[in-house]
Every structure is written in structure tokens, then in C-alpha cells.
mmCIF file of C-alpha atoms in Angstrom:
data_model
loop_
_atom_site.group_PDB
_atom_site.id
_atom_site.type_symbol
_atom_site.label_atom_id
_atom_site.label_comp_id
_atom_site.label_asym_id
_atom_site.label_seq_id
_atom_site.Cartn_x
_atom_site.Cartn_y
_atom_site.Cartn_z
ATOM 1 C CA UNK M 1 5.544 -8.560 20.672
ATOM 2 C CA UNK M 2 1.965 -8.167 19.550
ATOM 3 C CA UNK M 3 1.793 -6.657 16.107
ATOM 4 C CA UNK M 4 -1.960 -6.291 16.014
ATOM 5 C CA UNK M 5 -3.812 -5.345 19.179
ATOM 6 C CA UNK M 6 -7.531 -5.377 19.699
ATOM 7 C CA UNK M 7 -8.101 -4.200 23.246
ATOM 8 C CA UNK M 8 -11.829 -4.900 23.442
ATOM 9 C CA UNK M 9 -12.489 -8.611 23.925
ATOM 10 C CA UNK M 10 -16.238 -7.951 23.988
ATOM 11 C CA UNK M 11 -18.680 -5.123 23.375
ATOM 12 C CA UNK M 12 -22.411 -4.618 23.774
ATOM 13 C CA UNK M 13 -24.155 -1.991 21.673
ATOM 14 C CA UNK M 14 -27.779 -0.976 21.291
ATOM 15 C CA UNK M 15 -29.303 -1.606 17.870
ATOM 16 C CA UNK M 16 -29.098 1.393 15.496
ATOM 17 C CA UNK M 17 -26.222 2.961 17.391
ATOM 18 C CA UNK M 18 -22.809 3.405 15.808
ATOM 19 C CA UNK M 19 -19.951 1.335 17.160
ATOM 20 C CA UNK M 20 -16.179 1.672 16.957
ATOM 21 C CA UNK M 21 -13.948 -1.379 17.216
ATOM 22 C CA UNK M 22 -10.375 -0.546 18.112
ATOM 23 C CA UNK M 23 -7.273 -1.838 16.381
ATOM 24 C CA UNK M 24 -3.685 -0.722 16.783
ATOM 25 C CA UNK M 25 -0.741 -2.141 14.918
ATOM 26 C CA UNK M 26 3.002 -2.128 14.980
ATOM 27 C CA UNK M 27 5.234 -2.272 11.931
ATOM 28 C CA UNK M 28 8.389 -0.654 10.620
ATOM 29 C CA UNK M 29 7.506 -1.528 7.036
ATOM 30 C CA UNK M 30 6.334 1.602 5.146
ATOM 31 C CA UNK M 31 4.164 -0.527 2.888
ATOM 32 C CA UNK M 32 1.427 -2.490 4.597
ATOM 33 C CA UNK M 33 -2.277 -3.178 4.410
ATOM 34 C CA UNK M 34 -4.949 -3.365 7.037
ATOM 35 C CA UNK M 35 -8.049 -5.552 6.831
ATOM 36 C CA UNK M 36 -11.156 -6.162 8.879
ATOM 37 C CA UNK M 37 -13.006 -9.456 8.837
ATOM 38 C CA UNK M 38 -16.277 -10.535 10.407
ATOM 39 C CA UNK M 39 -16.853 -14.022 11.769
ATOM 40 C CA UNK M 40 -20.498 -14.750 12.649
ATOM 41 C CA UNK M 41 -21.435 -17.632 14.925
ATOM 42 C CA UNK M 42 -21.786 -19.824 11.832
ATOM 43 C CA UNK M 43 -17.991 -19.671 11.560
ATOM 44 C CA UNK M 44 -17.223 -18.280 8.122
ATOM 45 C CA UNK M 45 -14.761 -15.407 7.696
ATOM 46 C CA UNK M 46 -16.173 -12.460 5.758
ATOM 47 C CA UNK M 47 -13.976 -9.675 4.395
ATOM 48 C CA UNK M 48 -15.317 -6.222 5.286
ATOM 49 C CA UNK M 49 -12.856 -3.488 4.405
ATOM 50 C CA UNK M 50 -9.251 -2.770 3.404
ATOM 51 C CA UNK M 51 -6.910 0.185 3.932
ATOM 52 C CA UNK M 52 -3.507 0.473 2.282
ATOM 53 C CA UNK M 53 -0.767 2.354 4.089
ATOM 54 C CA UNK M 54 -0.410 4.817 1.223
ATOM 55 C CA UNK M 55 -4.132 5.422 0.773
ATOM 56 C CA UNK M 56 -4.882 9.077 1.326
ATOM 57 C CA UNK M 57 -8.501 8.648 2.278
ATOM 58 C CA UNK M 58 -10.155 6.440 4.847
ATOM 59 C CA UNK M 59 -11.768 3.376 3.320
ATOM 60 C CA UNK M 60 -15.536 3.052 3.356
ATOM 61 C CA UNK M 61 -17.812 0.162 2.364
ATOM 62 C CA UNK M 62 -21.483 0.753 2.967
ATOM 63 C CA UNK M 63 -22.045 0.966 6.731
ATOM 64 C CA UNK M 64 -18.385 0.160 7.407
ATOM 65 C CA UNK M 65 -15.657 2.750 7.522
ATOM 66 C CA UNK M 66 -12.074 2.540 8.644
ATOM 67 C CA UNK M 67 -10.740 5.355 10.806
ATOM 68 C CA UNK M 68 -7.096 5.209 9.724
ATOM 69 C CA UNK M 69 -4.713 7.269 11.854
ATOM 70 C CA UNK M 70 -1.289 6.464 10.508
ATOM 71 C CA UNK M 71 0.754 8.460 13.004
ATOM 72 C CA UNK M 72 -1.032 6.743 15.881
ATOM 73 C CA UNK M 73 -0.892 3.376 14.095
ATOM 74 C CA UNK M 74 -4.556 2.778 14.559
ATOM 75 C CA UNK M 75 -7.153 1.409 12.173
ATOM 76 C CA UNK M 76 -10.461 1.409 13.965
ATOM 77 C CA UNK M 77 -13.565 -0.031 12.325
ATOM 78 C CA UNK M 78 -16.701 2.067 12.549
ATOM 79 C CA UNK M 79 -20.068 0.445 11.942
ATOM 80 C CA UNK M 80 -22.879 2.929 11.526
ATOM 81 C CA UNK M 81 -26.514 2.179 12.386
ATOM 82 C CA UNK M 82 -25.767 -1.236 13.874
ATOM 83 C CA UNK M 83 -28.087 -4.136 13.141
ATOM 84 C CA UNK M 84 -28.775 -7.379 14.969
ATOM 85 C CA UNK M 85 -26.966 -9.219 12.192
ATOM 86 C CA UNK M 86 -23.779 -7.347 13.053
ATOM 87 C CA UNK M 87 -23.376 -9.523 16.151
ATOM 88 C CA UNK M 88 -20.181 -11.466 15.475
ATOM 89 C CA UNK M 89 -16.441 -11.661 16.127
ATOM 90 C CA UNK M 90 -14.474 -8.963 14.334
ATOM 91 C CA UNK M 91 -10.827 -9.397 13.454
ATOM 92 C CA UNK M 92 -8.345 -6.752 12.473
ATOM 93 C CA UNK M 93 -5.425 -7.978 10.355
ATOM 94 C CA UNK M 94 -2.259 -6.520 8.905
ATOM 95 C CA UNK M 95 -0.341 -7.549 5.819
ATOM 96 C CA UNK M 96 3.367 -6.843 5.882
ATOM 97 C CA UNK M 97 5.860 -7.692 3.209
ATOM 98 C CA UNK M 98 6.295 -11.255 1.978
ATOM 99 C CA UNK M 99 2.566 -11.824 2.082
ATOM 100 C CA UNK M 100 2.483 -12.410 5.824
ATOM 101 C CA UNK M 101 -0.880 -11.642 7.348
ATOM 102 C CA UNK M 102 -1.205 -11.251 11.102
ATOM 103 C CA UNK M 103 -4.563 -11.272 12.844
ATOM 104 C CA UNK M 104 -5.567 -9.620 16.087
ATOM 105 C CA UNK M 105 -7.259 -11.544 18.869
ATOM 106 C CA UNK M 106 -10.706 -10.330 17.872
ATOM 107 C CA UNK M 107 -13.581 -8.409 19.425
ATOM 108 C CA UNK M 108 -16.905 -10.072 20.081
ATOM 109 C CA UNK M 109 -19.651 -7.577 19.250
ATOM 110 C CA UNK M 110 -23.154 -8.153 20.542
ATOM 111 C CA UNK M 111 -26.019 -5.960 19.349
ATOM 112 C CA UNK M 112 -28.916 -5.547 21.769
ATOM 113 C CA UNK M 113 -32.441 -5.124 20.315
ATOM 114 C CA UNK X 1 -20.532 -21.242 -7.566
ATOM 115 C CA UNK X 2 -18.648 -21.594 -4.301
ATOM 116 C CA UNK X 3 -15.531 -19.420 -4.336
ATOM 117 C CA UNK X 4 -13.298 -21.248 -1.852
ATOM 118 C CA UNK X 5 -14.429 -24.710 -0.903
ATOM 119 C CA UNK X 6 -12.778 -26.995 1.586
ATOM 120 C CA UNK X 7 -13.658 -30.533 2.528
ATOM 121 C CA UNK X 8 -14.533 -32.067 4.823
ATOM 122 C CA UNK X 9 -16.425 -29.591 6.988
ATOM 123 C CA UNK X 10 -16.014 -31.774 10.051
ATOM 124 C CA UNK X 11 -13.300 -34.304 10.786
ATOM 125 C CA UNK X 12 -13.290 -36.450 13.910
ATOM 126 C CA UNK X 13 -10.456 -38.903 14.270
ATOM 127 C CA UNK X 14 -8.187 -40.698 16.715
ATOM 128 C CA UNK X 15 -4.830 -39.499 17.913
ATOM 129 C CA UNK X 16 -2.013 -40.860 15.772
ATOM 130 C CA UNK X 17 -4.018 -41.049 12.551
ATOM 131 C CA UNK X 18 -3.135 -39.290 9.298
ATOM 132 C CA UNK X 19 -5.737 -37.081 7.622
ATOM 133 C CA UNK X 20 -6.068 -34.650 4.740
ATOM 134 C CA UNK X 21 -8.132 -31.539 4.156
ATOM 135 C CA UNK X 22 -8.757 -30.414 0.605
ATOM 136 C CA UNK X 23 -9.155 -26.859 -0.650
ATOM 137 C CA UNK X 24 -10.104 -25.548 -4.046
ATOM 138 C CA UNK X 25 -10.757 -22.014 -5.284
ATOM 139 C CA UNK X 26 -12.449 -21.044 -8.539
ATOM 140 C CA UNK X 27 -11.610 -17.344 -8.338
ATOM 141 C CA UNK X 28 -8.492 -17.453 -10.464
ATOM 142 C CA UNK X 29 -6.395 -16.315 -7.500
ATOM 143 C CA UNK X 30 -2.638 -16.814 -7.471
ATOM 144 C CA UNK X 31 -2.154 -17.035 -3.714
ATOM 145 C CA UNK X 32 -3.601 -19.565 -1.288
ATOM 146 C CA UNK X 33 -3.292 -19.926 2.472
ATOM 147 C CA UNK X 34 -3.931 -22.240 5.375
ATOM 148 C CA UNK X 35 -4.857 -20.851 8.789
ATOM 149 C CA UNK X 36 -5.457 -22.482 12.148
ATOM 150 C CA UNK X 37 -8.045 -21.034 14.524
ATOM 151 C CA UNK X 38 -7.789 -22.314 18.073
ATOM 152 C CA UNK X 39 -10.474 -22.629 20.725
ATOM 153 C CA UNK X 40 -9.888 -19.019 21.798
ATOM 154 C CA UNK X 41 -10.605 -17.877 18.235
ATOM 155 C CA UNK X 42 -6.998 -16.880 17.650
ATOM 156 C CA UNK X 43 -6.269 -17.118 13.920
ATOM 157 C CA UNK X 44 -2.726 -17.884 12.844
ATOM 158 C CA UNK X 45 -1.306 -18.341 9.374
ATOM 159 C CA UNK X 46 0.342 -21.688 8.728
ATOM 160 C CA UNK X 47 1.285 -21.669 5.055
ATOM 161 C CA UNK X 48 1.019 -19.493 1.993
ATOM 162 C CA UNK X 49 1.512 -20.571 -1.620
ATOM 163 C CA UNK X 50 1.841 -18.372 -4.673
ATOM 164 C CA UNK X 51 1.407 -20.104 -8.028
ATOM 165 C CA UNK X 52 2.114 -23.489 -6.442
ATOM 166 C CA UNK X 53 5.276 -22.248 -4.720
ATOM 167 C CA UNK X 54 5.589 -22.159 -0.945
ATOM 168 C CA UNK X 55 6.236 -18.601 0.248
ATOM 169 C CA UNK X 56 5.320 -18.730 3.935
ATOM 170 C CA UNK X 57 5.865 -21.561 6.392
ATOM 171 C CA UNK X 58 5.191 -20.335 9.890
ATOM 172 C CA UNK X 59 7.093 -22.710 12.177
ATOM 173 C CA UNK X 60 4.497 -25.380 11.724
ATOM 174 C CA UNK X 61 5.511 -28.936 12.799
ATOM 175 C CA UNK X 62 6.634 -30.997 9.855
ATOM 176 C CA UNK X 63 3.728 -33.350 10.528
ATOM 177 C CA UNK X 64 1.796 -30.746 8.506
ATOM 178 C CA UNK X 65 2.539 -30.931 4.795
ATOM 179 C CA UNK X 66 0.754 -28.696 2.310
ATOM 180 C CA UNK X 67 0.537 -29.739 -1.311
ATOM 181 C CA UNK X 68 -0.427 -27.558 -4.232
ATOM 182 C CA UNK X 69 -0.932 -29.604 -7.413
ATOM 183 C CA UNK X 70 -2.016 -26.449 -9.266
ATOM 184 C CA UNK X 71 -2.722 -22.865 -8.307
ATOM 185 C CA UNK X 72 -6.429 -23.607 -7.741
ATOM 186 C CA UNK X 73 -5.778 -26.256 -5.105
ATOM 187 C CA UNK X 74 -3.964 -26.298 -1.790
ATOM 188 C CA UNK X 75 -4.411 -29.434 0.275
ATOM 189 C CA UNK X 76 -3.232 -29.985 3.821
ATOM 190 C CA UNK X 77 -2.023 -33.360 4.999
ATOM 191 C CA UNK X 78 -1.436 -33.997 8.678
ATOM 192 C CA UNK X 79 0.492 -37.013 9.968
ATOM 193 C CA UNK X 80 0.362 -38.521 13.445
ATOM 194 C CA UNK X 81 -2.428 -36.292 14.696
ATOM 195 C CA UNK X 82 -2.122 -34.974 18.245
ATOM 196 C CA UNK X 83 -4.695 -33.639 20.688
ATOM 197 C CA UNK X 84 -3.333 -30.126 20.211
ATOM 198 C CA UNK X 85 -4.198 -30.254 16.524
ATOM 199 C CA UNK X 86 -7.876 -29.912 17.395
ATOM 200 C CA UNK X 87 -8.949 -26.604 15.847
ATOM 201 C CA UNK X 88 -10.759 -25.083 12.912
ATOM 202 C CA UNK X 89 -8.592 -24.951 9.796
ATOM 203 C CA UNK X 90 -9.353 -22.310 7.203
ATOM 204 C CA UNK X 91 -8.234 -22.222 3.615
ATOM 205 C CA UNK X 92 -8.158 -18.823 1.893
ATOM 206 C CA UNK X 93 -7.112 -17.292 -1.404
ATOM 207 C CA UNK X 94 -6.372 -13.869 -2.861
ATOM 208 C CA UNK X 95 -5.168 -12.358 -6.139
ATOM 209 C CA UNK X 96 -1.984 -11.339 -4.401
ATOM 210 C CA UNK X 97 -0.860 -10.414 -0.925
ATOM 211 C CA UNK X 98 -2.235 -6.877 -1.252
ATOM 212 C CA UNK X 99 -5.749 -8.022 -1.924
ATOM 213 C CA UNK X 100 -8.392 -9.242 0.542
ATOM 214 C CA UNK X 101 -8.491 -12.941 1.220
ATOM 215 C CA UNK X 102 -11.541 -15.032 0.530
ATOM 216 C CA UNK X 103 -11.992 -17.758 3.096
ATOM 217 C CA UNK X 104 -13.479 -21.204 2.908
ATOM 218 C CA UNK X 105 -16.045 -22.231 5.495
ATOM 219 C CA UNK X 106 -13.473 -23.977 7.652
ATOM 220 C CA UNK X 107 -12.834 -27.581 8.677
ATOM 221 C CA UNK X 108 -13.422 -28.406 12.310
ATOM 222 C CA UNK X 109 -10.883 -31.046 13.289
ATOM 223 C CA UNK X 110 -11.479 -32.906 16.540
ATOM 224 C CA UNK X 111 -8.938 -35.371 17.857
ATOM 225 C CA UNK X 112 -10.183 -38.038 20.265
#
């Protein structure tokens, strides 16, 4: 069974608009962490934001924020004021116990000028 | 001042050969990882080491053998390469499993 689900294989967004990338997860472990990574066309993996399962507030990092809804098991990434350089693959990932990290299948985001 | 460096960046070789990919991190992290990213961009963990000790081995064929001579290095040796091994292999490191992982730039392995 899929533990991390990203339902949007691709998205197109107009520059300067906000965009939400969906991520749902499945775990019975009360302690877990959720990550978002960006992979531009150049191929490197760039860490964006982290949310721990016990964190009371949603994580924010500059233009990135994580809309963490624990009861719904969702951890959507919100990018405000999108820029052309935001065009990339975005991966949601979950860390369960024993250091295991599971990645979603990714969402390809394309920003239109 | 590269944080996680892996070499080579590209590796093209014949089926049946043996090859190695090297990874080094200068971040002082305790945990290192190897991932495989296939042609559909799906990223899957292969191995994880903590302080030179293997802690995750995700049903990877035993043709793949990681080696960690010290906690700053995690090399990946692959024997008898097969066509299905063609992928991008990423090394990563983190302070511990709760912290974000820093990735190397990847090694694109192509099997002819």
C-alpha cells in the first residue's frame, strides 16, 4: 500500500500565483516526520521544509509553508508568489521509525510567465 | 565546500561489469543513505548507515554492497551490472533520522 501519495503528477501555475501541492500519508506510528524536497531539471535534490508529527504549528520557510492536517493525514506544500525558478519536481517524504524515509511519486510543477 | 559529494557524476558501462560510486560528506553527519531514482523519477531508499553501521537494507540485490570506512564516507559497489540498474543514484546524509537529508548531486548510471 502506498504510504505517501501525491495525486497531482503535473501542475501548471501562472507566475506570482500561490500554489498548493498535495500530499497524503499513511502511518500508524505516532512519531513521524514529513519533508518536502525540490528537484529542478538539473537533478539535485533540495530540502525545502520539515514538519514533525508533534509540532503544534505549521512549518514555514520563506515562501514555503506546510499545511499540516494531522487528522486528515495530509501535509500539503504551499508556495506563495510563485516564481519561474519554482518550476521543478516536488517530492513529499515521510520518516517513520528506524530511519526509514519513504518518498512520494512527485509532482511536476511548471510556472507560466 | 561541497557538503555531500559523490563521484563519478556519470557512469557508462557494459552489462556484467563491476563498478563503484563514492560518497563523502563534510557536514559531520552521523547517518548516510543511498537512494535509487528510476526513469519515472521514483526515489527509493536502498541503504542507510549510522556511524558506519548498517541500519536499513531495503531488499536490494546482494550485487549491491555498501561500504562505510568511516562515518563521513559511504561507497556503493555494484557487481555484475544489469540493464535494470540504469538509474540515478543519490547519496545523502543527515544528523539523525529526524533531521532533513542533504543530497549529493547524483550519479547517472547507464548500462549498455
